Short mmCIF file of C-alpha atoms and ligand atoms in Angstrom, two decimals:
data_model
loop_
_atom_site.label_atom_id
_atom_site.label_comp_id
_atom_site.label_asym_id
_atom_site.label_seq_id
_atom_site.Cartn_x
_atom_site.Cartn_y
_atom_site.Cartn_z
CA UNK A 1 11.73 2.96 -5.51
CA UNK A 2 8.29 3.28 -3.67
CA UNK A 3 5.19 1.43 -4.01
CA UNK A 4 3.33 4.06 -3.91
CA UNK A 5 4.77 7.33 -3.83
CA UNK A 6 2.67 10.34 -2.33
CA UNK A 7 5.57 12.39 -1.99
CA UNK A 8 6.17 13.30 -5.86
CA UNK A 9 2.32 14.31 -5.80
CA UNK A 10 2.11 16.67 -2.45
CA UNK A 11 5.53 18.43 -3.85
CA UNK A 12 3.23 19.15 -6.98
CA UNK A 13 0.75 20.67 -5.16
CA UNK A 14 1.79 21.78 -2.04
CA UNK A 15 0.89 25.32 -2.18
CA UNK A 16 -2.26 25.01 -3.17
CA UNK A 17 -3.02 22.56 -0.18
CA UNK A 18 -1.71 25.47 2.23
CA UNK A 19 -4.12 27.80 0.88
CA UNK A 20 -7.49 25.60 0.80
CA UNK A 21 -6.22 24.33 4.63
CA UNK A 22 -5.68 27.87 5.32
CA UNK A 23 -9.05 28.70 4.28
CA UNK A 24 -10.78 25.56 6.33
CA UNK A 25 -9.05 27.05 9.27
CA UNK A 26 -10.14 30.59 8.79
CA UNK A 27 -13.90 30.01 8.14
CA UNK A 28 -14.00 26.72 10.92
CA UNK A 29 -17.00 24.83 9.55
CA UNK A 30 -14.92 21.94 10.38
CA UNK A 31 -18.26 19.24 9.73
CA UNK A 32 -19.81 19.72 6.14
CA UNK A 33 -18.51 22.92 6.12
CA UNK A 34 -18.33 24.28 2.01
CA UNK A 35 -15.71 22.59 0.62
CA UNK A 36 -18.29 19.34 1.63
CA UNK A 37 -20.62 20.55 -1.19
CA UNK A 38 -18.17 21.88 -3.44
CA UNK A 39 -16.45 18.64 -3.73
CA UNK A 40 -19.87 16.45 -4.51
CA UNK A 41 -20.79 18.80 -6.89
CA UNK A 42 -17.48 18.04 -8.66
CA UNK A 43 -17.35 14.70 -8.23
CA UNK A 44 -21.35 14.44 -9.48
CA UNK A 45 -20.39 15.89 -12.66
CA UNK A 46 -17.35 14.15 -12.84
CA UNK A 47 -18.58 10.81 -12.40
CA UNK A 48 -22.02 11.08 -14.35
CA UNK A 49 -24.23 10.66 -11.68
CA UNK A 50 -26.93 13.05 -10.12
CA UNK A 51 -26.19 13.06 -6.48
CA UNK A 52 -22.76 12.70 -4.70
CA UNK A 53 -22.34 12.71 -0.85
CA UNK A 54 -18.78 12.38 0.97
CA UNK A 55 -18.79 10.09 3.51
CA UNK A 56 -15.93 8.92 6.07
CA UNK A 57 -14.53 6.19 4.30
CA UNK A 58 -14.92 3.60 1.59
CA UNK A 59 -16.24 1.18 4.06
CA UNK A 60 -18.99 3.60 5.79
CA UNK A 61 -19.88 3.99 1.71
CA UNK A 62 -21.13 0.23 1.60
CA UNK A 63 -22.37 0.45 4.97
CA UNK A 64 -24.35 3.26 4.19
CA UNK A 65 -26.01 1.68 0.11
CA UNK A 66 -26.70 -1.23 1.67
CA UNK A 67 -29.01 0.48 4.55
CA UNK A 68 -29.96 2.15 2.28
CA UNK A 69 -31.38 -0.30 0.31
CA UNK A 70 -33.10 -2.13 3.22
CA UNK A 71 -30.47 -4.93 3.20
CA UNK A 72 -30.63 -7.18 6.57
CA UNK A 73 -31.48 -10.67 8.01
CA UNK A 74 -33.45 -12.64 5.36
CA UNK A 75 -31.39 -11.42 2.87
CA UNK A 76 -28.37 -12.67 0.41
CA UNK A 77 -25.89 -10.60 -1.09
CA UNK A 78 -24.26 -12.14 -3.75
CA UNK A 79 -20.59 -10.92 -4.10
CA UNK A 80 -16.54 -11.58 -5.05
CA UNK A 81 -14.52 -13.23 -2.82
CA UNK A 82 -11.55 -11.87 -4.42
CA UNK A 83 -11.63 -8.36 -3.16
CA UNK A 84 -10.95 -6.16 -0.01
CA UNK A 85 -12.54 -7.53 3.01
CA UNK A 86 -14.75 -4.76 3.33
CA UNK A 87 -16.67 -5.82 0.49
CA UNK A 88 -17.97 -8.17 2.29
CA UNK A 89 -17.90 -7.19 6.00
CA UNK A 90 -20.58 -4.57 5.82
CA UNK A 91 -23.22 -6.86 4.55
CA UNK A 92 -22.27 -9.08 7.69
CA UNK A 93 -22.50 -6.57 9.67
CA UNK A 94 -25.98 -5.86 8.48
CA UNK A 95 -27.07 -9.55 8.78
CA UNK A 96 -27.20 -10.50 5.41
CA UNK A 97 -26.36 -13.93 4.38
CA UNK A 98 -23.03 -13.47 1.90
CA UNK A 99 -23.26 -15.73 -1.34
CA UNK A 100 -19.56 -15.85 -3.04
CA UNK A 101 -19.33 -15.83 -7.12
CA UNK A 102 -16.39 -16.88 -8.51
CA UNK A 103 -14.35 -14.43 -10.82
CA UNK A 104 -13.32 -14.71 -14.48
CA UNK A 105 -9.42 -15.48 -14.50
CA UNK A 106 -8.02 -12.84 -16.29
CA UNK A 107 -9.63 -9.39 -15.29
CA UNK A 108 -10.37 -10.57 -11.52
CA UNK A 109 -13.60 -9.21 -11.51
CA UNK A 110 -17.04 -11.29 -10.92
CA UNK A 111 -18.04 -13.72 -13.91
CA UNK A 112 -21.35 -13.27 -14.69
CA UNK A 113 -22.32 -16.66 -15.18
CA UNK A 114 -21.41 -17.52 -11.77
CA UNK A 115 -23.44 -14.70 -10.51
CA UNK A 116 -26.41 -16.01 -12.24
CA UNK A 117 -25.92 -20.07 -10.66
CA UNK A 118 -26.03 -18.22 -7.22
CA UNK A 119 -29.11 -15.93 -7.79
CA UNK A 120 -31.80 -16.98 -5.15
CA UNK A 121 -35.35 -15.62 -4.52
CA UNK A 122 -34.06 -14.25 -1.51
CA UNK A 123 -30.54 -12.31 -2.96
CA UNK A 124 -31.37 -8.48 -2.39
CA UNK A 125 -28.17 -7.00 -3.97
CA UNK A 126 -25.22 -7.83 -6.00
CA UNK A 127 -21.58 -5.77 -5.01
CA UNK A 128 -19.35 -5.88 -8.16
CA UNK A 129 -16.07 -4.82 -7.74
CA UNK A 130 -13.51 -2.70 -10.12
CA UNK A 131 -10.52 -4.85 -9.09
CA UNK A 132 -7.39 -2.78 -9.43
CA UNK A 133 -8.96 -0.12 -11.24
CA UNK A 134 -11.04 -1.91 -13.83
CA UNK A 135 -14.85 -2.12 -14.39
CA UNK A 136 -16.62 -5.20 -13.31
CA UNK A 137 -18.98 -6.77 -16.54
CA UNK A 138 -22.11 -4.13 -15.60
CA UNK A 139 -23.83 -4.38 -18.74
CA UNK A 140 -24.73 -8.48 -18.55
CA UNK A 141 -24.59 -8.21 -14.10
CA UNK A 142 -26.78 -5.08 -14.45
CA UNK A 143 -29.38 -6.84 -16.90
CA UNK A 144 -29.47 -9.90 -14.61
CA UNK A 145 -30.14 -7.66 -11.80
CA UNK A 146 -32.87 -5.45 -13.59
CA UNK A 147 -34.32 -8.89 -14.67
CA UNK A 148 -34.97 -9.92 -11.24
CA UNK A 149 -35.72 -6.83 -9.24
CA UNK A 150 -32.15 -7.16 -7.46
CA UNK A 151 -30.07 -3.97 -6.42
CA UNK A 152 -26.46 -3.53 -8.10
CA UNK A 153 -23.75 -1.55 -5.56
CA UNK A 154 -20.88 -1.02 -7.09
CA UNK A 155 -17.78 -1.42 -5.36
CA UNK A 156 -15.35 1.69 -7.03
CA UNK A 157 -13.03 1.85 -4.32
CA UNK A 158 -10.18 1.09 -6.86
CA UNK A 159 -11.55 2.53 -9.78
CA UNK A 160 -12.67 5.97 -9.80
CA UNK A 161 -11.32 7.85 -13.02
CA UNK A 162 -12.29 4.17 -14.92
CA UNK A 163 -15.00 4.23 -17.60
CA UNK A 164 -16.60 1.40 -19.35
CA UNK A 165 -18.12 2.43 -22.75
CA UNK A 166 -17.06 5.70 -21.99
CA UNK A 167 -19.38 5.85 -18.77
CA UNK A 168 -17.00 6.73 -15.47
CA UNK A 169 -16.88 4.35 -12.43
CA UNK A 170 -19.46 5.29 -9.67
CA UNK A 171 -22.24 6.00 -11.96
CA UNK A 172 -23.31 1.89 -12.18
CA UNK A 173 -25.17 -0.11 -9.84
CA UNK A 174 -28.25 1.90 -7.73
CA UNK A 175 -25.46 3.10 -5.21
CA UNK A 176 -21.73 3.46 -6.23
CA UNK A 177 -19.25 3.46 -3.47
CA UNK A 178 -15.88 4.77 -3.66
CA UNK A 179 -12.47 5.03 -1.44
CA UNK A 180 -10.30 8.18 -0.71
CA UNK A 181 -8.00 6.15 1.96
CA UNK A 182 -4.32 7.80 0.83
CA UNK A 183 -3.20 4.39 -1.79
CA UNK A 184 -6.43 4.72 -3.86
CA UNK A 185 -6.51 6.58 -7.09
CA UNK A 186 -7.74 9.66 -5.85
CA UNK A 187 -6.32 9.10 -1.67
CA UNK A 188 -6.77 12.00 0.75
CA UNK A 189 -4.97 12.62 3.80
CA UNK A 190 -6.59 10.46 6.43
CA UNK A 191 -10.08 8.03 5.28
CA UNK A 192 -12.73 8.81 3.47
CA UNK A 193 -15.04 7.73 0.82
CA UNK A 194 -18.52 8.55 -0.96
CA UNK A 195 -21.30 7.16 -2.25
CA UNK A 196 -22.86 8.00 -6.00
CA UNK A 197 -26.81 7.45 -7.50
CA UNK A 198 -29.07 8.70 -9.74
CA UNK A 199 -31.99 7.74 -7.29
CA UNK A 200 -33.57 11.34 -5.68
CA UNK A 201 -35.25 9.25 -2.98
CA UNK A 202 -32.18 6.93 -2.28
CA UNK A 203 -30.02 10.41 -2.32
CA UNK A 204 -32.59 11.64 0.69
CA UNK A 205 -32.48 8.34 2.79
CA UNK A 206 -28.08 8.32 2.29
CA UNK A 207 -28.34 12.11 3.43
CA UNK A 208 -30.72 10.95 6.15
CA UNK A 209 -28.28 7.95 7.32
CA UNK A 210 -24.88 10.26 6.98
CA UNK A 211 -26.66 12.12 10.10
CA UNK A 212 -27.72 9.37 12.32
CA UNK A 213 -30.90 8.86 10.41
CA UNK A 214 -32.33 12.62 11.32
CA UNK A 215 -35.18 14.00 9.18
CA UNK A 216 -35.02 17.12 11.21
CA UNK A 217 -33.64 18.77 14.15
CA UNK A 218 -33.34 15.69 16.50
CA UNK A 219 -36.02 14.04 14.60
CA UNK A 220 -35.05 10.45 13.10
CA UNK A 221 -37.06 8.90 10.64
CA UNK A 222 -34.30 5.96 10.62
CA UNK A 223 -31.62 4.39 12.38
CA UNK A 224 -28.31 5.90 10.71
CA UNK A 225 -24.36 6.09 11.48
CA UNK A 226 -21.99 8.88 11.64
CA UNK A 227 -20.64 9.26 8.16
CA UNK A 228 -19.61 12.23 7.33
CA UNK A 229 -16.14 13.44 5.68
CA UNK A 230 -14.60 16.24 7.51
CA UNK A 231 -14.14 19.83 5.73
CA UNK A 232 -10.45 19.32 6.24
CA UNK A 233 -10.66 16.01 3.92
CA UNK A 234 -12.69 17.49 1.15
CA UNK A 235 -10.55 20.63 0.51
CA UNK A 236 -7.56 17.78 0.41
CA UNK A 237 -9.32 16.25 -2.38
CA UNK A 238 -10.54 19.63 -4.10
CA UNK A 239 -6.80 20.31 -4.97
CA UNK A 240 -6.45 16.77 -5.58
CA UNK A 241 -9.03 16.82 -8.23
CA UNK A 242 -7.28 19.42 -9.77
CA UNK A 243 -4.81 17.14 -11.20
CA UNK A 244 -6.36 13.81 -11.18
CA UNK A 245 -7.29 13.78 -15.16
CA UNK A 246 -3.41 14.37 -15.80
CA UNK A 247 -2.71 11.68 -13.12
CA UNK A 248 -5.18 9.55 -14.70
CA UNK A 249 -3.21 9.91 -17.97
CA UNK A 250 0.35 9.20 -16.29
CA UNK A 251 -0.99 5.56 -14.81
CA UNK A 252 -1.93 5.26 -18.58
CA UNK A 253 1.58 5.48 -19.51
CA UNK A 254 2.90 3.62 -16.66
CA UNK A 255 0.84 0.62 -17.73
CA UNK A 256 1.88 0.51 -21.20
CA UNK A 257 5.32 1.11 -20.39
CA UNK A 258 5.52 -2.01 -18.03
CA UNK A 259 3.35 -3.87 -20.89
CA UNK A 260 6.11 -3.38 -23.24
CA UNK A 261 8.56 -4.08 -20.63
CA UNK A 262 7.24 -7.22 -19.67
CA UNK A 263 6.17 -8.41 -23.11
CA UNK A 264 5.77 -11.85 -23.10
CA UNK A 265 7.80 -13.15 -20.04
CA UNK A 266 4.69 -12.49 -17.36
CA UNK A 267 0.88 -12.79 -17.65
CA UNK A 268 0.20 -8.96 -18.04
CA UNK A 269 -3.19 -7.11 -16.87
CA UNK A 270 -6.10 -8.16 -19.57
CA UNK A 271 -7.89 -4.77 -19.78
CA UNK A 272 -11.50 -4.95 -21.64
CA UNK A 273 -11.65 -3.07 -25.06
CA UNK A 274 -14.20 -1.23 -23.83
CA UNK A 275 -12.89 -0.37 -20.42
CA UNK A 276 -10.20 2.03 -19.66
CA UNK A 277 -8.56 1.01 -16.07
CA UNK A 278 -7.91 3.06 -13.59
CA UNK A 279 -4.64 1.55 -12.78
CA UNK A 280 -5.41 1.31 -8.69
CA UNK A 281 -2.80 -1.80 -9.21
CA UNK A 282 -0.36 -3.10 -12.10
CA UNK A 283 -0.74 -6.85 -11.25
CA UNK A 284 0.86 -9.61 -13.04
CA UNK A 285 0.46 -13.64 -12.58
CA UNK A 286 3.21 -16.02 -11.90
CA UNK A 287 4.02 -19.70 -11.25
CA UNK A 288 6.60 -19.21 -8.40
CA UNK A 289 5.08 -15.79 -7.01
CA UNK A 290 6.15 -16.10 -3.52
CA UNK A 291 10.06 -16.84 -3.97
CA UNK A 292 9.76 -14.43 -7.15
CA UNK A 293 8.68 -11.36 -4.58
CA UNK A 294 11.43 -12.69 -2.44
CA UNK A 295 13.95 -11.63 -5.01
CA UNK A 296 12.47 -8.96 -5.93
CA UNK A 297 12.57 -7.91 -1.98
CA UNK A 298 16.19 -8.44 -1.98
CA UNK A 299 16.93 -6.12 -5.02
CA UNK A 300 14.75 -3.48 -3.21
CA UNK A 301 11.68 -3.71 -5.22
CA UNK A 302 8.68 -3.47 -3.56
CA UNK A 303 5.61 -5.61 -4.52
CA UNK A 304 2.36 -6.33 -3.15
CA UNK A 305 -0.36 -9.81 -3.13
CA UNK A 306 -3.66 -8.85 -3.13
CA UNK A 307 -5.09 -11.15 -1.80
CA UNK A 308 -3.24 -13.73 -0.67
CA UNK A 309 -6.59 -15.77 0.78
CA UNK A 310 -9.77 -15.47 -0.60
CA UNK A 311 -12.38 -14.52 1.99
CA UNK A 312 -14.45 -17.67 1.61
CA UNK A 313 -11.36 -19.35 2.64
CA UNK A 314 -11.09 -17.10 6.02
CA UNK A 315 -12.75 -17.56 8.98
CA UNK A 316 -14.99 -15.26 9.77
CA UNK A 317 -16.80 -15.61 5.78
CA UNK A 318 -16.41 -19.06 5.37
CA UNK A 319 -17.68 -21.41 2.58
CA UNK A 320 -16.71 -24.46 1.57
CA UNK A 321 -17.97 -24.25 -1.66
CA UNK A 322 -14.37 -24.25 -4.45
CA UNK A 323 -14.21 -21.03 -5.96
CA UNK A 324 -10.92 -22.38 -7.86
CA UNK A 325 -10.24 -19.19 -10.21
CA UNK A 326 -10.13 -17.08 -6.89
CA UNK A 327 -8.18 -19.55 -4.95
CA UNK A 328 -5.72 -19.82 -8.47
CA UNK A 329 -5.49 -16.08 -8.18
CA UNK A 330 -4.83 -15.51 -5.09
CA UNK A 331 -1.54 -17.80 -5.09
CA UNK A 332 -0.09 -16.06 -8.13
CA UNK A 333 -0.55 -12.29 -8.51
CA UNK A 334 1.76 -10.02 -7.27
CA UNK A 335 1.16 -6.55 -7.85
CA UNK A 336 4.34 -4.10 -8.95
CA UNK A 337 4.84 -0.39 -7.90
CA UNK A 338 2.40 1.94 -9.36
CA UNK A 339 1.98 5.47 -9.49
CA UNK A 340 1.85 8.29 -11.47
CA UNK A 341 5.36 9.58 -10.81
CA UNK A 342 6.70 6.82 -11.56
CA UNK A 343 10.08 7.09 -13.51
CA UNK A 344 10.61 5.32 -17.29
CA UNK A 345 14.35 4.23 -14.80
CA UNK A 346 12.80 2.60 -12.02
CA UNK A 347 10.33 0.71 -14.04
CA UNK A 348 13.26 -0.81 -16.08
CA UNK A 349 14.47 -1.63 -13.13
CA UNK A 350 12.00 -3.45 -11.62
CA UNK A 351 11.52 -5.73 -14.64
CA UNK A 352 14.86 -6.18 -14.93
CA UNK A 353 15.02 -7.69 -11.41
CA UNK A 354 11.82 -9.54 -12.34
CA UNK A 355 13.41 -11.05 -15.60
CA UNK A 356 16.39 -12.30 -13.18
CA UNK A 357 14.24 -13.44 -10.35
CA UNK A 358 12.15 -15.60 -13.28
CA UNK A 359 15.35 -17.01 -14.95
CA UNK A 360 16.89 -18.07 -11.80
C1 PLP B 1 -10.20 0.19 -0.04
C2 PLP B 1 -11.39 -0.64 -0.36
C3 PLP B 1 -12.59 -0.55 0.39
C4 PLP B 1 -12.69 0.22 1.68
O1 PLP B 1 -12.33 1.53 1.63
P1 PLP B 1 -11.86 2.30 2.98
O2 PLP B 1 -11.90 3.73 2.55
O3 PLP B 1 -10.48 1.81 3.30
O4 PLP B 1 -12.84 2.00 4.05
C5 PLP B 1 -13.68 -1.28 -0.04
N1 PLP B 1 -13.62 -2.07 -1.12
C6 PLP B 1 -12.49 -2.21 -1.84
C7 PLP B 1 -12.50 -3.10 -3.04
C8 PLP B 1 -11.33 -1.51 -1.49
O5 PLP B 1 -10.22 -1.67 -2.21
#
C-alpha cells in the first residue's frame, strides 16, 4: 500500500502523455510555448476566475501575489501557523512582519475570530489556507478584509477541485495560489504552480513579474523573478486535467469509505456543509499518535504528520505568543494514505491495523 500512488494514474494515461510530450518536442517552444496558454485558459474556466498564469511552483505563486500586491517592510501579514512553511516564508522573504492566527480545531483552517484580534493598521494581507483540501471560512475572512481595505491570498495549494458554496478553490482572495508539485491534487511531473484573479491590472503586473518585471523588450517597469512553468509541465497537466473531475469524484469515495470505516473509533475529517474537500489529505486525530503510526509502520501502512511543529514554534518564525489549537493539532493528526486509486482492500486494511494499534 502507497501513500500516494502516481503509478495507478500515469498507467491510466500514459499514452496520451507520449503524444502531448511528443508534440512539445516536435514544435520546441520549450518556455511558454502553447500548451502555456492552453492550460490557463482551462484552468480560468475551470476555477471561475478571469485570468490564470502558470508559474514554477506553488511557492513562486505566493511570492509572486504578494509582490504583486506591494507587500514589504512596514507591513504585517496575518496568517496560519498550521500550514506548509511556504505559507509563510515568502512574506519573510519580502520583509513583511508575519502575525500568526490560531486555527479552529476541527477543520484546521484559520478561525476568524482570531484573525480579527490580530488585525493591525499596518496588516496588508491575510493568506488563508485550504488545509488538506478544504476551504478556509472566506465569506466572514473576506468581509473582514473588504471591511478594512486588506488583501485576501488564498493559499489553494491543497485544494484545487474544492468549492465552497459551489464556488471552486482559486477564485477567493485578490490572488489565489495553487501547487502542481507531484503529491498535490492535481501534481505534475517536476514543480509548478499558478496564480488565479479577477483583477485585469493585478493580471498585467503577475504577467509583468513572471518575466523579471519587463514591460517590453528589455524594458522593466518592476523588479520581478523568473516564474514561469515550462511547456513540458503544462502539457503534463493538460492530460492530467483530462481526468481530474473523475479523480475528484474517486477521493470522494475514498473519504466516505474510510468515514464508515472508522466510524466512531477516531476523530474523522469535519468537512463544512457547504464545502466539498478536495481530499489533498484524509487526516484523523488521536491521543497516542506517535506510537499509533509506529504500529501502523510495522504492519506496512504508511502515514504521514502534517505538521508535527507549528511554525511559530520554529526558529526561523518564531512567536511566543500560545496558539494552543495549533500546537494541540500538531501532536495528534496523522494523516492516512490517500489517493484516487485507492482500493475498497487496502483501506480495510489500514483501519484494521489502526483499530489494533488503538486497542493495544
Ligand atoms: C505545497 C504547498 C505550498 C508550496 O507549493 P510548492 O509547489 O511545493 O512550492 C504552499 N502552501 C501550501 C499550503 C502547500 O501545501
Amino acid at each position: 500500500m502507497q501513500f500516494i500512488d502516481l503509478k495507478a494514474q500515469q498507467a491510466r494515461i500514459r499514452d496520451e502523455l507520449e503524444r502531448r510530450i511528443r508534440k512539445v518536442l516536435d514544435h520546441g517552444q520549450y518556455i511558454l510555448g502553447p500548451e502555456v496558454a492552453e492550460v490557463e485558459q482551462r484552468m480560468a474556466a475551470y476555477v471561475g476566475a478571469r485570468h490564470c498564469l502558470l508559474v514554477a511552483s506553488g511557492t513562486d505563486a505566493l511570492l509572486m501575489a504578494l509582490m504583486a500586491l506591494d507587500v514589504g517592510p512596514g507591513d504585517e501579514v496575518i496568517t496560519t501557523p498550521f500550514t506548509f512553511v511556504a505559507t509563510a516564508e515568502t512574506a519573510r522573504l519580502l520583509g513583511a512582519r508575519l502575525v500568526f492566527a490560531d486555527i479552529e480545531p476541527d477543520t484546521y483552517n484559520l478561525d476568524p475570530a482570531q484573525v480579527e484580534a490580530r488585525i493591525t493598521p499596518r496588516t496588508k494581507a491575510i493568506i488563508p489556507v485550504d488545509l488538506f483540501g478544504q476551504c478556509a471560512d472566506y465569506g466572514r475572512i473576506e468581509a473582514l478584509a473588504r471591511a478594512r481595505g486588506i488583501a485576501v491570498i488564498e493559499d489553494a495549494a491543497q485544494s484545487f477541485g474544492a468549492t465552497q458554496n459551489g464556488r471552486r478553490a482559486g477564485s477567493f482572495g485578490a490572488v489565489a495560489c495553487t501547487s502542481f508539485f507531484p503529491a498535490k491534487p492535481l501534481g505534475g511531473y517536476g514543480d509548478g504552480g499558478a496564480v488565479f484573479t479577477n483583477d485585469d491590472r493585478l493580471a498585467q503586473v503577475l504577467r509583468e513579474i513572471r518575466v523579471h518585471g519587463q514591460s517590453g523588450t528589455y524594458r522593466y517597469a518592476r523588479v520581478g523573478i523568473n516564474g514561469r512553468l515550462d511547456t513540458l509541465q503544462a502539457a503534463i497537466l493538460h492530460c492530467k486535467l483530462d481526468i481530474f473531475d473523475d479523480e475528484l469524484e474517486r477521493r470522494q469515495a475514498v473519504a466516505r469509505r474510510y468515514d464508515e470505516l472508522l466510524g466512531g473509533a477516531v476523530r474523522t475529517p469535519a468537512v463544512r456543509p457547504h464545502n466539498l474537500s478536495a481530499w489533498a489529505q484524509y487526516t484523523i486525530e488521536l491521543d497516542r499518535r506517535d506510537a499509533v503510526r509506529d504500529s501502523l509502520r510495522q504492519a506496512g501502512v504508511p502515514s504521514m504528520v502534517y505538521y508535527p511543529v507549528p511554525l511559530h514554534r520554529q526558529a526561523p518564525y518564531h512567536d511566543a505568543r500560545a496558539m494552543p489549537v495549533a500546537e494541540r493539532a500538531a501532536q495528534r493528526v496523522l494523516s492516512l494514505p490517500m489517493h484516487p486509486y485507492l482500493e475498497p482492500d487496502d483501506q480495510a486494511r489500514a483501519v484494521r491495523a489502526l483499530r489494533q494499534a488503538l486497542a493495544a
